[in-house]
Structure formats: C-alpha cells, structure tokens
C-alpha cells in the first residue's frame, strides 16, 4: 500500500515499464497518449493489476492505451457542459439547490475514461487559491437556495487536512448549506490518506457530510478500501457509490451484481451507475444505451433492491442528468436516441 507521502512514480511510461505494467516495446506507440493525457497509478491500484491477464479490468481503467488517440466526432472536451454553467471559477451551478465546487484538478490516479480528462492532471488548473476559494464560497453564501455543496475536482480527498479544514469551516458558516458531498476515489486508490487529521477536517463543519465513492469493479473494493470506508463511516460520514458503465470493465451483469453487493456489504449505498460520457478518446469504453438498459434489467433480475443504482445519462451540452431506467428513451435511428431532460424538453443523444 502507498505511504501517504510516497512519491507516485507510476506517472510516466518509463515508470510503468519499470514496474512491469507495460512492455518496453509498447512505449513508443504510447508516447503520443502520454503527451496528451495525464498518467498516474498508485501502488495500491498497481498491486491489483493481474499482469498475466491482457484484458484485466483494473489495468484497462488506469493504463494508457493507443485507442485513446482515436478521437470521434461526437466526442467533446467538456462532455457534460460544465463551462456554460460556471458563474465564478470553480463553481458549476446547473440545478437551483446544489452546486459543484471543483476545488482541485489533480487525482492520485488518472482514469483513462475520465469525463474531465481535458481539465484534470498535473498541468491542469491545480488547486484553487485562497482568493478563488473565497470568491466561490461568497457565491454559495449569497444564494439562499443552495442547500448542498458537492466538492469534486479532480479528487478532493487529495487536499491537505489544513486546506480541507479551511473549506469546511467556511462552508460551516453558511446557514442555508445543509449538506456537503464529496466525490472521490481515494478510499480505493489511496486508502492510507484516510488519516485522523483528514477525517477531522471532513467532519469539522457540523454539516451532514456524504462521500460518493467511485469504484467500477468489485476487485477494487479491497480490505484496505474497507478499512478506509469503515473509518469514514465511524466518523459520521454517510456513504453512497458511483460507478461508470465501461466496456471491458463491468459490462457484465454478474460483475455489476458483485460490485453492487460489495458496496452494500461495505455500507455504501449504490447511488449512480453512469452511462459513459462522450469524453475524447474513450470510444473503446462506450456501449450503447440499448446495451446499458439490457444490462441494468439483468442486474435488477439478480439483486436485492438495496443493490440497485440509478442508471444515469448526463445529457451532452449541459442539459443535466436523466435516468435511463426510469425516463422515456426512444431509439430514433441506429445510435440516435431522444431523451427528455428534467424540464421536459426533448434532447437528442448520438453515440456514434
Ligand atoms: C451531477 C451534478 C450534480 C449532482 O447531481 P445529483 O443528481 O444531485 O447527484 C450537481 N451539479 C452538477 C452541475 C452536476 O453535474
Ligand atoms: S479520479 Fe475522477 S476526476 Fe480523477 S481521473 Fe478518475 S474519474 Fe477523473
């Protein structure tokens, strides 16, 4: 397991070759991928990779692939349309009662399917400075309709306990904010970060705190992850899950059932299963909405209701999320769907 201050050496092709995670003769072909998108694995994640299995579902999530250079016309740099809904830097305000606060743009790992891959990474926007943070919190404080602040990024649990305490105590002063939610992979990707100092920082505001844990394969939910989750729950945090439906990782009803059951066993309530976003260079991960709906129906036939996430599409262009299992979705032509957004407007989604 990675020490909290251990250098993350698995951030270059050379590092991956040294660790035996990619073959030296693949390195040249992968160089343009490395030039384009950030690479990082933690020791915890690297230890989960089965080096004998060329189709390993953990490797597929984190190791660069030449397929990432295949950019499709339907793909977008900002697939879910954050930009037009950002009133001040770091805030995305799409729904009246809740905002995203993108406090940091780095992660301990870089997922190859990441929907914010154009914005995250060591050369991205980094961590919000004190002035930008004050401006973002002033925005939240000025709008009494904002009931929930969702701290995301990047991965917000890479923030130092000192920085997190600063953010949480500032939000603690805003009476109309009742809930603070984090979206993070850290309990899985770097569980040793879950120190007493970090837990104290997370819970210092007096607000109700949720952590939405992102994991996509049951093998990611290890004993180390369980320990981190147990510590979060013991400190009063409520946990929900989010996963991305990914070809070659979890596009199988038995794998999804094992993943969702494992979450429930760990006291993490399945919340969202995301249809993959139209992020650049990710077509090898995508499946059609029709396939996704078949998988979710097969999952429902197997598992307890406790294990069922909402199957969600974030409609490209900033139209927001829609449930693909509950809302009317019509395939109007091959790979072309009409979906109704939350305001009842019909939107078109094309996956090819
Ligand atoms: C996804 C998202 C949320 C959270 O949506 P929930 O359905 O409440 O989980 C909030 N704001 C923005 C801008 C989002 O993209
Ligand atoms: S941890 Fe989240 S934000 Fe970071 S690369 Fe993975 S999906 Fe993207």
CSV table of N, CA and C in Angstrom, one decimal, residues 223-309:
chain,number,residue,atom,x,y,z
A,223,UNK,N,-9.7,-5.1,1.2
A,223,UNK,CA,-9.6,-4.9,2.6
A,223,UNK,C,-9.1,-3.6,3.0
A,224,UNK,N,-8.2,-3.0,2.3
A,224,UNK,CA,-7.7,-1.7,2.6
A,224,UNK,C,-8.7,-0.6,2.4
A,225,UNK,N,-9.5,-0.8,1.3
A,225,UNK,CA,-10.6,0.1,1.0
A,225,UNK,C,-11.6,0.0,2.1
A,226,UNK,N,-11.9,-1.2,2.5
A,226,UNK,CA,-12.9,-1.4,3.6
A,226,UNK,C,-12.5,-0.7,4.9
A,227,UNK,N,-11.2,-0.7,5.2
A,227,UNK,CA,-10.7,-0.1,6.4
A,227,UNK,C,-10.9,1.5,6.3
A,228,UNK,N,-10.6,2.0,5.1
A,228,UNK,CA,-10.8,3.4,4.9
A,228,UNK,C,-12.3,3.8,5.0
A,229,UNK,N,-13.2,3.0,4.4
A,229,UNK,CA,-14.6,3.2,4.4
A,229,UNK,C,-15.1,3.1,5.9
A,230,UNK,N,-14.7,2.1,6.6
A,230,UNK,CA,-15.1,1.9,8.0
A,230,UNK,C,-14.7,3.2,8.8
A,231,UNK,N,-13.6,3.7,8.5
A,231,UNK,CA,-13.1,4.9,9.3
A,231,UNK,C,-14.0,6.1,8.9
A,232,UNK,N,-14.3,6.3,7.7
A,232,UNK,CA,-15.2,7.4,7.2
A,232,UNK,C,-16.6,7.2,7.9
A,233,UNK,N,-17.1,6.0,7.9
A,233,UNK,CA,-18.5,5.8,8.5
A,233,UNK,C,-18.4,6.1,10.0
A,234,UNK,N,-17.4,5.6,10.6
A,234,UNK,CA,-17.3,5.7,12.1
A,234,UNK,C,-17.2,7.2,12.5
A,235,UNK,N,-16.7,8.0,11.5
A,235,UNK,CA,-16.6,9.4,11.9
A,235,UNK,C,-17.8,10.2,11.5
A,236,UNK,N,-18.9,9.5,11.1
A,236,UNK,CA,-20.2,10.1,10.9
A,236,UNK,C,-20.5,10.5,9.5
A,237,UNK,N,-19.7,10.0,8.5
A,237,UNK,CA,-19.9,10.3,7.1
A,237,UNK,C,-20.9,9.3,6.6
A,238,UNK,N,-21.8,9.7,5.7
A,238,UNK,CA,-22.7,8.8,5.0
A,238,UNK,C,-22.1,8.5,3.7
A,239,UNK,N,-22.2,7.2,3.3
A,239,UNK,CA,-21.5,6.8,2.0
A,239,UNK,C,-22.5,6.3,1.0
A,240,UNK,N,-22.3,6.8,-0.3
A,240,UNK,CA,-23.0,6.3,-1.4
A,240,UNK,C,-22.0,5.9,-2.5
A,241,UNK,N,-22.4,5.2,-3.5
A,241,UNK,CA,-21.4,4.8,-4.6
A,241,UNK,C,-21.7,5.6,-5.9
A,242,UNK,N,-20.7,5.6,-6.7
A,242,UNK,CA,-20.9,5.9,-8.1
A,242,UNK,C,-20.0,5.1,-9.0
A,243,UNK,N,-20.5,4.6,-10.1
A,243,UNK,CA,-19.7,3.8,-11.0
A,243,UNK,C,-20.0,4.2,-12.4
A,244,UNK,N,-19.0,3.9,-13.3
A,244,UNK,CA,-19.2,4.2,-14.7
A,244,UNK,C,-19.4,2.9,-15.4
A,245,UNK,N,-20.4,2.7,-16.2
A,245,UNK,CA,-20.5,1.5,-17.0
A,245,UNK,C,-19.5,1.6,-18.2
A,246,UNK,N,-18.6,0.6,-18.2
A,246,UNK,CA,-17.4,0.6,-19.1
A,246,UNK,C,-17.2,-0.7,-19.8
A,247,UNK,N,-17.1,-0.6,-21.1
A,247,UNK,CA,-16.9,-1.8,-21.9
A,247,UNK,C,-15.5,-2.4,-21.5
A,248,UNK,N,-15.5,-3.7,-21.2
A,248,UNK,CA,-14.3,-4.4,-20.9
A,248,UNK,C,-13.9,-4.3,-19.4
A,249,UNK,N,-14.8,-3.6,-18.6
A,249,UNK,CA,-14.5,-3.5,-17.2
A,249,UNK,C,-15.7,-4.1,-16.4
A,250,UNK,N,-16.9,-3.6,-16.7
A,250,UNK,CA,-18.0,-4.1,-15.9
A,250,UNK,C,-19.3,-4.2,-16.7
A,251,UNK,N,-19.1,-4.4,-18.0
A,251,UNK,CA,-20.3,-4.6,-18.9
A,251,UNK,C,-20.8,-6.0,-18.9
A,252,UNK,N,-21.1,-6.5,-17.7
A,252,UNK,CA,-21.5,-7.9,-17.5
A,252,UNK,C,-22.3,-7.9,-16.2
A,253,UNK,N,-23.5,-8.5,-16.3
A,253,UNK,CA,-24.5,-8.4,-15.2
A,253,UNK,C,-23.9,-9.1,-13.9
A,254,UNK,N,-23.1,-10.1,-14.1
A,254,UNK,CA,-22.5,-10.8,-12.9
A,254,UNK,C,-21.5,-9.9,-12.2
A,255,UNK,N,-20.7,-9.2,-13.0
A,255,UNK,CA,-19.7,-8.3,-12.4
A,255,UNK,C,-20.4,-7.1,-11.8
A,256,UNK,N,-21.4,-6.6,-12.4
A,256,UNK,CA,-22.1,-5.5,-11.8
A,256,UNK,C,-22.8,-5.9,-10.5
A,257,UNK,N,-23.4,-7.1,-10.5
A,257,UNK,CA,-24.0,-7.6,-9.3
A,257,UNK,C,-23.0,-7.8,-8.2
A,258,UNK,N,-21.8,-8.3,-8.5
A,258,UNK,CA,-20.8,-8.4,-7.4
A,258,UNK,C,-20.3,-7.1,-6.9
A,259,UNK,N,-20.2,-6.1,-7.8
A,259,UNK,CA,-19.8,-4.8,-7.4
A,259,UNK,C,-20.8,-4.1,-6.5
A,260,UNK,N,-22.1,-4.2,-6.9
A,260,UNK,CA,-23.1,-3.5,-6.1
A,260,UNK,C,-23.3,-4.2,-4.8
A,261,UNK,N,-23.2,-5.6,-4.8
A,261,UNK,CA,-23.4,-6.3,-3.5
A,261,UNK,C,-22.2,-5.9,-2.6
A,262,UNK,N,-21.0,-5.8,-3.1
A,262,UNK,CA,-19.9,-5.5,-2.3
A,262,UNK,C,-20.0,-4.1,-1.7
A,263,UNK,N,-20.5,-3.1,-2.5
A,263,UNK,CA,-20.8,-1.8,-1.9
A,263,UNK,C,-21.8,-1.9,-0.7
A,264,UNK,N,-22.8,-2.7,-0.9
A,264,UNK,CA,-23.9,-2.7,0.1
A,264,UNK,C,-23.3,-3.4,1.4
A,265,UNK,N,-22.5,-4.5,1.2
A,265,UNK,CA,-21.8,-5.2,2.3
A,265,UNK,C,-20.9,-4.2,3.1
A,266,UNK,N,-20.3,-3.2,2.3
A,266,UNK,CA,-19.4,-2.2,3.0
A,266,UNK,C,-20.2,-1.0,3.5
A,267,UNK,N,-21.5,-1.0,3.5
A,267,UNK,CA,-22.4,0.1,4.0
A,267,UNK,C,-22.3,1.3,3.1
A,268,UNK,N,-22.0,1.0,1.8
A,268,UNK,CA,-22.0,2.1,0.8
A,268,UNK,C,-23.2,1.9,-0.1
A,269,UNK,N,-24.2,2.8,0.0
A,269,UNK,CA,-25.5,2.6,-0.8
A,269,UNK,C,-25.3,2.9,-2.3
A,270,UNK,N,-25.5,1.9,-3.2
A,270,UNK,CA,-25.4,2.2,-4.6
A,270,UNK,C,-26.3,3.4,-5.0
A,271,UNK,N,-25.6,4.4,-5.6
A,271,UNK,CA,-26.3,5.6,-6.0
A,271,UNK,C,-26.4,5.8,-7.5
A,272,UNK,N,-25.3,6.0,-8.2
A,272,UNK,CA,-25.3,6.2,-9.6
A,272,UNK,C,-24.5,5.2,-10.4
A,273,UNK,N,-25.1,4.7,-11.5
A,273,UNK,CA,-24.3,4.0,-12.5
A,273,UNK,C,-24.4,4.9,-13.7
A,274,UNK,N,-23.2,5.5,-14.1
A,274,UNK,CA,-23.2,6.5,-15.2
A,274,UNK,C,-23.1,5.8,-16.5
A,275,UNK,N,-23.9,6.1,-17.5
A,275,UNK,CA,-23.6,5.8,-18.9
A,275,UNK,C,-22.3,6.6,-19.2
A,276,UNK,N,-21.3,5.9,-19.9
A,276,UNK,CA,-20.1,6.6,-20.2
A,276,UNK,C,-20.3,7.9,-21.0
A,277,UNK,N,-19.6,9.0,-20.6
A,277,UNK,CA,-19.7,10.3,-21.2
A,277,UNK,C,-18.9,10.3,-22.5
A,278,UNK,N,-19.2,11.3,-23.4
A,278,UNK,CA,-18.5,11.4,-24.7
A,278,UNK,C,-17.2,12.1,-24.5
A,279,UNK,N,-16.4,11.6,-23.6
A,279,UNK,CA,-15.0,12.2,-23.4
A,279,UNK,C,-14.1,11.8,-24.5
A,280,UNK,N,-13.2,12.7,-24.9
A,280,UNK,CA,-12.3,12.4,-26.0
A,280,UNK,C,-11.4,11.2,-25.9
A,281,UNK,N,-11.4,10.4,-27.0
A,281,UNK,CA,-10.5,9.2,-27.0
A,281,UNK,C,-11.0,8.1,-26.1
A,282,UNK,N,-12.3,8.0,-25.9
A,282,UNK,CA,-12.9,6.9,-25.0
A,282,UNK,C,-13.9,6.0,-25.7
A,283,UNK,N,-13.9,6.0,-27.0
A,283,UNK,CA,-14.9,5.2,-27.7
A,283,UNK,C,-14.7,3.7,-27.4
A,284,UNK,N,-13.5,3.2,-27.0
A,284,UNK,CA,-13.3,1.8,-26.7
A,284,UNK,C,-14.0,1.4,-25.4
A,285,UNK,N,-14.4,2.4,-24.6
A,285,UNK,CA,-15.1,2.1,-23.3
A,285,UNK,C,-16.6,2.1,-23.5
A,286,UNK,N,-17.1,2.7,-24.6
A,286,UNK,CA,-18.5,3.0,-24.7
A,286,UNK,C,-19.3,1.8,-25.1
A,287,UNK,N,-20.5,1.7,-24.6
A,287,UNK,CA,-21.5,0.8,-25.1
A,287,UNK,C,-22.8,1.6,-25.4
A,288,UNK,N,-23.7,1.0,-26.1
A,288,UNK,CA,-24.9,1.8,-26.5
A,288,UNK,C,-25.8,1.8,-25.3
A,289,UNK,N,-26.8,2.8,-25.4
A,289,UNK,CA,-27.8,2.9,-24.3
A,289,UNK,C,-28.6,1.7,-24.3
A,290,UNK,N,-28.9,1.1,-25.5
A,290,UNK,CA,-29.7,-0.1,-25.5
A,290,UNK,C,-29.0,-1.3,-24.8
A,291,UNK,N,-27.7,-1.4,-25.0
A,291,UNK,CA,-26.9,-2.5,-24.2
A,291,UNK,C,-26.9,-2.2,-22.7
A,292,UNK,N,-26.8,-0.9,-22.4
A,292,UNK,CA,-26.8,-0.5,-21.0
A,292,UNK,C,-28.1,-0.8,-20.3
A,293,UNK,N,-29.2,-0.6,-21.0
A,293,UNK,CA,-30.5,-0.8,-20.4
A,293,UNK,C,-30.7,-2.3,-20.3
A,294,UNK,N,-30.2,-3.1,-21.2
A,294,UNK,CA,-30.3,-4.6,-21.1
A,294,UNK,C,-29.5,-5.1,-19.8
A,295,UNK,N,-28.3,-4.5,-19.7
A,295,UNK,CA,-27.5,-4.9,-18.5
A,295,UNK,C,-28.2,-4.6,-17.2
A,296,UNK,N,-28.7,-3.4,-17.1
A,296,UNK,CA,-29.4,-2.9,-15.9
A,296,UNK,C,-30.6,-3.8,-15.6
A,297,UNK,N,-31.3,-4.1,-16.6
A,297,UNK,CA,-32.5,-5.0,-16.4
A,297,UNK,C,-32.0,-6.4,-15.9
A,298,UNK,N,-30.9,-6.9,-16.4
A,298,UNK,CA,-30.4,-8.2,-16.0
A,298,UNK,C,-29.9,-8.1,-14.5
A,299,UNK,N,-29.3,-6.9,-14.2
A,299,UNK,CA,-28.9,-6.7,-12.8
A,299,UNK,C,-30.1,-6.7,-11.9
A,300,UNK,N,-31.1,-6.0,-12.2
A,300,UNK,CA,-32.3,-6.0,-11.4
A,300,UNK,C,-32.9,-7.3,-11.1
A,301,UNK,N,-32.8,-8.2,-12.2
A,301,UNK,CA,-33.4,-9.6,-12.0
A,301,UNK,C,-32.6,-10.4,-11.0
A,302,UNK,N,-31.3,-10.0,-10.7
A,302,UNK,CA,-30.5,-10.8,-9.8
A,302,UNK,C,-30.5,-10.3,-8.4
A,303,UNK,N,-30.5,-9.0,-8.2
A,303,UNK,CA,-30.0,-8.5,-6.9
A,303,UNK,C,-31.2,-7.9,-6.0
A,304,UNK,N,-30.9,-7.7,-4.8
A,304,UNK,CA,-31.7,-7.0,-3.8
A,304,UNK,C,-31.9,-5.6,-4.3
A,305,UNK,N,-33.1,-5.0,-4.0
A,305,UNK,CA,-33.3,-3.6,-4.3
A,305,UNK,C,-32.3,-2.7,-3.7
A,306,UNK,N,-31.7,-3.1,-2.5
A,306,UNK,CA,-30.6,-2.3,-1.9
A,306,UNK,C,-29.4,-2.1,-2.8
A,307,UNK,N,-29.3,-3.1,-3.7
A,307,UNK,CA,-28.1,-3.1,-4.6
A,307,UNK,C,-28.3,-2.3,-5.9
A,308,UNK,N,-29.5,-1.7,-6.1
A,308,UNK,CA,-29.7,-1.1,-7.4
A,308,UNK,C,-29.3,0.4,-7.4
A,309,UNK,N,-28.4,0.8,-8.3
A,309,UNK,CA,-28.1,2.2,-8.5
A,309,UNK,C,-29.1,2.8,-9.5
